[in-house]
Short mmCIF file of C-alpha atoms in Angstrom, two decimals:
data_model
loop_
_atom_site.label_atom_id
_atom_site.label_comp_id
_atom_site.label_asym_id
_atom_site.label_seq_id
_atom_site.Cartn_x
_atom_site.Cartn_y
_atom_site.Cartn_z
CA MET S 21 0.00 0.00 0.00
CA ALA S 22 1.33 3.44 -0.91
CA ALA S 23 2.26 5.70 1.99
CA GLU S 24 -0.29 8.39 2.75
CA ARG S 25 0.91 11.82 1.74
CA PRO S 26 1.12 14.53 4.43
CA ASP S 27 -1.49 17.26 4.56
CA VAL S 28 -1.07 20.26 2.28
CA THR S 29 0.26 23.08 4.47
CA ASP S 30 -0.78 26.71 4.34
CA THR S 31 2.61 27.52 2.81
CA ASP S 32 2.11 24.84 0.14
CA ARG S 33 -1.30 26.23 -0.69
CA ALA S 34 -0.07 29.83 -0.88
CA ASP S 35 2.81 28.79 -3.13
CA ALA S 36 0.46 26.79 -5.34
CA GLU S 37 -1.93 29.73 -5.69
CA LEU S 38 0.97 31.94 -6.79
CA VAL S 39 1.87 29.39 -9.47
CA TRP S 40 -1.82 29.06 -10.41
CA ASP S 41 -2.07 32.82 -10.98
CA TYR S 42 1.11 32.81 -13.09
CA HIS S 43 -0.21 30.07 -15.37
CA GLN S 44 -3.20 32.19 -16.39
CA MET S 45 -2.59 34.70 -19.17
CA GLN S 46 -5.41 37.07 -18.12
CA HIS S 47 -6.56 37.48 -21.73
CA GLU S 48 -10.00 38.96 -22.33
CA PRO S 49 -11.94 36.52 -24.55
CA ARG S 50 -12.79 38.16 -27.87
CA PRO S 51 -14.01 37.09 -31.32
CA CYS S 52 -11.54 34.83 -33.16
CA SER S 53 -11.43 33.01 -36.49
CA ALA S 54 -11.70 29.64 -34.73
CA ALA S 55 -11.30 27.96 -31.36
CA VAL S 56 -9.60 24.83 -30.12
CA GLY S 57 -10.63 22.94 -27.00
CA LEU S 58 -7.57 21.16 -25.63
CA GLY S 59 -8.33 17.62 -24.48
CA SER S 60 -7.64 16.60 -20.88
CA HIS S 61 -9.39 15.00 -17.91
CA ASP S 62 -11.38 18.22 -17.37
CA LEU S 63 -14.80 18.26 -19.06
CA GLY S 64 -15.07 21.89 -18.00
CA VAL S 65 -13.04 22.74 -21.11
CA ALA S 66 -15.86 21.51 -23.35
CA ARG S 67 -18.47 23.21 -21.17
CA PHE S 68 -16.72 26.60 -21.32
CA THR S 69 -16.04 26.24 -25.04
CA ALA S 70 -19.77 25.79 -25.56
CA GLU S 71 -20.48 28.89 -23.48
CA LEU S 72 -18.04 30.96 -25.52
CA TYR S 73 -19.57 29.64 -28.77
CA HIS S 74 -23.01 30.78 -27.61
CA HIS S 75 -21.51 34.22 -26.94
CA GLY S 76 -20.59 34.35 -30.63
CA LEU S 77 -16.82 34.40 -30.17
CA PHE S 78 -16.03 31.95 -33.00
CA PRO S 79 -17.86 30.16 -35.82
CA ILE S 80 -16.05 26.83 -35.58
CA VAL S 81 -14.20 24.83 -32.93
CA VAL S 82 -11.79 21.94 -33.09
CA PHE S 83 -11.81 19.55 -30.14
CA SER S 84 -8.35 18.04 -30.00
CA GLY S 85 -7.02 15.06 -28.08
CA GLY S 86 -6.70 11.30 -28.09
CA ASN S 87 -6.08 9.54 -24.81
CA SER S 88 -3.50 9.45 -22.06
CA PRO S 89 -3.11 7.13 -19.07
CA THR S 90 -5.02 9.68 -16.97
CA THR S 91 -7.99 10.02 -19.36
CA ALA S 92 -8.45 6.57 -20.92
CA ALA S 93 -10.87 5.34 -18.26
CA ARG S 94 -12.81 8.63 -18.06
CA PHE S 95 -13.02 9.19 -21.82
CA PRO S 96 -12.68 5.72 -23.40
CA ARG S 97 -13.59 6.95 -26.90
CA GLY S 98 -10.99 9.72 -26.71
CA GLU S 99 -10.94 13.19 -25.21
CA ALA S 100 -12.00 15.02 -28.38
CA VAL S 101 -14.95 12.67 -29.00
CA HIS S 102 -16.31 13.09 -25.47
CA TYR S 103 -15.79 16.86 -25.60
CA ARG S 104 -17.73 17.02 -28.87
CA GLU S 105 -20.60 15.00 -27.43
CA HIS S 106 -20.79 17.23 -24.36
CA ALA S 107 -20.70 20.42 -26.46
CA ILE S 108 -23.56 19.11 -28.63
CA GLU S 109 -25.55 18.36 -25.45
CA LEU S 110 -24.99 22.02 -24.54
CA GLY S 111 -26.41 23.24 -27.84
CA VAL S 112 -23.36 23.66 -30.07
CA PRO S 113 -24.41 22.52 -33.57
CA ASP S 114 -22.60 19.51 -34.96
CA GLU S 115 -21.61 21.44 -38.10
CA ALA S 116 -19.69 23.95 -35.95
CA ILE S 117 -17.43 21.21 -34.52
CA LEU S 118 -14.38 19.56 -36.06
CA LEU S 119 -12.56 16.63 -34.46
CA GLU S 120 -8.84 16.07 -34.05
CA PRO S 121 -8.65 12.69 -32.25
CA ARG S 122 -4.94 11.86 -32.43
CA ALA S 123 -2.96 14.47 -30.47
CA ALA S 124 -0.98 13.15 -27.52
CA ASN S 125 0.67 16.40 -26.40
CA THR S 126 0.14 20.15 -26.64
CA GLY S 127 2.40 20.62 -29.65
CA GLN S 128 0.36 18.04 -31.53
CA ASN S 129 -2.89 19.67 -30.35
CA ILE S 130 -1.84 22.88 -32.07
CA ALA S 131 -0.17 21.39 -35.17
CA PHE S 132 -2.93 18.88 -35.86
CA THR S 133 -5.63 21.51 -35.26
CA ARG S 134 -3.94 23.75 -37.85
CA ASP S 135 -4.04 20.84 -40.31
CA VAL S 136 -7.72 20.14 -39.62
CA LEU S 137 -8.71 23.77 -40.09
CA THR S 138 -6.64 24.05 -43.27
CA ALA S 139 -8.29 20.92 -44.70
CA HIS S 140 -11.68 22.37 -43.80
CA GLY S 141 -10.83 25.54 -45.72
CA THR S 142 -10.97 27.81 -42.68
CA THR S 143 -8.67 30.83 -42.82
CA VAL S 144 -7.30 31.42 -39.33
CA GLU S 145 -5.94 34.81 -38.35
CA SER S 146 -6.73 34.43 -34.64
CA LEU S 147 -7.20 31.37 -32.45
CA LEU S 148 -9.04 31.11 -29.14
CA ILE S 149 -7.41 28.34 -27.09
CA VAL S 150 -9.67 26.91 -24.37
CA SER S 151 -7.82 24.85 -21.77
CA LYS S 152 -7.65 23.98 -18.11
CA PRO S 153 -6.91 27.15 -16.10
CA TYR S 154 -3.36 26.16 -15.21
CA MET S 155 -2.51 25.16 -18.79
CA GLN S 156 -3.02 28.57 -20.38
CA ARG S 157 0.57 29.75 -20.33
CA ARG S 158 2.01 26.50 -21.68
CA ALA S 159 -0.64 26.41 -24.42
CA TYR S 160 0.14 30.02 -25.34
CA ALA S 161 3.91 29.45 -25.44
CA THR S 162 3.45 26.28 -27.49
CA CYS S 163 1.14 27.93 -30.01
CA ARG S 164 3.53 30.86 -30.46
CA LYS S 165 6.21 28.32 -31.36
CA VAL S 166 4.19 25.90 -33.49
CA TRP S 167 1.83 28.36 -35.20
CA PRO S 168 3.46 31.80 -34.88
CA GLU S 169 1.37 33.41 -37.62
CA VAL S 170 -1.87 33.43 -35.60
CA ASP S 171 -2.94 35.84 -32.90
CA VAL S 172 -3.48 33.73 -29.77
CA VAL S 173 -6.13 34.31 -27.12
CA CYS S 174 -6.32 31.98 -24.09
CA ALA S 175 -9.44 31.21 -22.07
CA SER S 176 -10.53 28.88 -19.28
CA GLU S 177 -13.45 28.45 -16.94
CA PRO S 178 -13.32 31.48 -14.60
CA LEU S 179 -12.64 29.52 -11.43
CA GLU S 180 -10.75 30.70 -8.36
CA PHE S 181 -8.02 28.42 -7.06
CA ASP S 182 -10.03 27.11 -4.09
CA ALA S 183 -13.04 26.42 -6.30
CA TYR S 184 -10.89 24.44 -8.73
CA LEU S 185 -9.40 22.40 -5.87
CA LYS S 186 -12.90 21.52 -4.72
CA SER S 187 -14.02 20.64 -8.26
CA ILE S 188 -11.16 18.14 -8.65
CA GLY S 189 -11.28 16.89 -5.06
CA ASP S 190 -7.57 16.13 -4.73
CA GLU S 191 -5.31 18.97 -3.54
CA HIS S 192 -2.11 16.97 -4.00
CA LEU S 193 -2.96 16.06 -7.58
CA VAL S 194 -3.79 19.65 -8.54
CA ILE S 195 -0.59 21.02 -7.01
CA ASP S 196 1.44 18.27 -8.67
CA MET S 197 -0.08 19.30 -12.01
CA LEU S 198 0.62 22.99 -11.41
CA VAL S 199 4.25 22.17 -10.66
CA GLY S 200 4.54 19.86 -13.68
CA ASP S 201 3.18 22.50 -16.02
CA LEU S 202 5.57 25.13 -14.69
CA GLN S 203 8.50 22.75 -15.17
CA ARG S 204 7.46 22.45 -18.83
CA VAL S 205 7.07 26.22 -19.24
CA ILE S 206 10.65 26.56 -17.98
CA ALA S 207 12.19 23.61 -19.85
CA TYR S 208 10.35 23.46 -23.19
CA PRO S 209 11.95 26.48 -24.91
CA ALA S 210 15.40 24.85 -24.78
CA LEU S 211 13.88 21.69 -26.27
CA GLY S 212 12.30 23.64 -29.13
CA TYR S 213 8.72 23.00 -28.01
CA ALA S 214 7.68 26.51 -26.92
CA VAL S 215 8.72 30.13 -26.81
CA GLU S 216 10.42 31.55 -23.72
CA GLN S 217 8.25 32.89 -20.92
CA ASP S 218 9.50 35.14 -18.13
CA VAL S 219 9.11 33.49 -14.71
CA PRO S 220 9.09 36.07 -11.90
CA ASP S 221 11.42 35.42 -8.96
CA ASP S 222 8.59 34.90 -6.46
CA VAL S 223 6.96 32.32 -8.73
CA HIS S 224 10.25 30.49 -9.20
CA THR S 225 10.86 30.48 -5.43
CA ALA S 226 7.36 29.08 -4.81
CA TYR S 227 8.02 26.42 -7.46
CA GLU S 228 11.28 25.37 -5.77
CA ARG S 229 9.56 25.13 -2.38
CA LEU S 230 6.83 22.93 -3.84
CA LEU S 231 9.45 20.68 -5.39
CA ASP S 232 11.18 20.39 -2.01
CA ALA S 233 7.81 19.61 -0.42
CA GLY S 234 7.43 16.61 -2.73
CA PHE S 235 4.90 17.79 -5.32
CA THR S 236 6.71 15.95 -8.08
CA SER S 237 4.44 13.25 -9.47
CA ARG S 238 3.74 15.16 -12.71
CA LEU S 239 7.31 16.13 -13.53
CA MET S 240 8.72 15.02 -16.84
CA ALA S 241 11.78 12.76 -16.66
#
């Protein structure tokens, strides 16, 4: 049996909230040529994409994502397929949705979405990326690298940190994911996966403390 992890301390939570705030780009959603809903375990992405569609912010959306070890049980037919089904339940017309069911990482989400939209004949000058709240910055940096010609706007469900923790129900998991995403924001530019993002000193210090506290399960090797 795995050892029980210690309680999340007030310092851990404050550090995690600082990282949470950094991950969000604070873009104001506005009309774009198209949108992409990035697949993950979080069905809230599809829900918020549908809300933005009904606000008239884009005429067409690509739901992108295959499966990962963390989503295969929840979305057995693939992330994009389940997102599409949920969006249709929420009133988005089928003809406004394109599927990209193969992507296994964020770079592929963006590159394959570009291919799908090109094949569809959609001219894209601006792209609204809908993601989990803590994935905005990595999605932005990836898109600026993979598809630099488009104007990128990032959006997520407008949830406060505590509300998101409650929605997931696992503080350790959420903080692990925040830390893992920040590691990628820092490391990916040198690997050619994303453009450089400035990481303020207080955010980097909070990140190091969370690493020392053991929030490491979502780090890349």
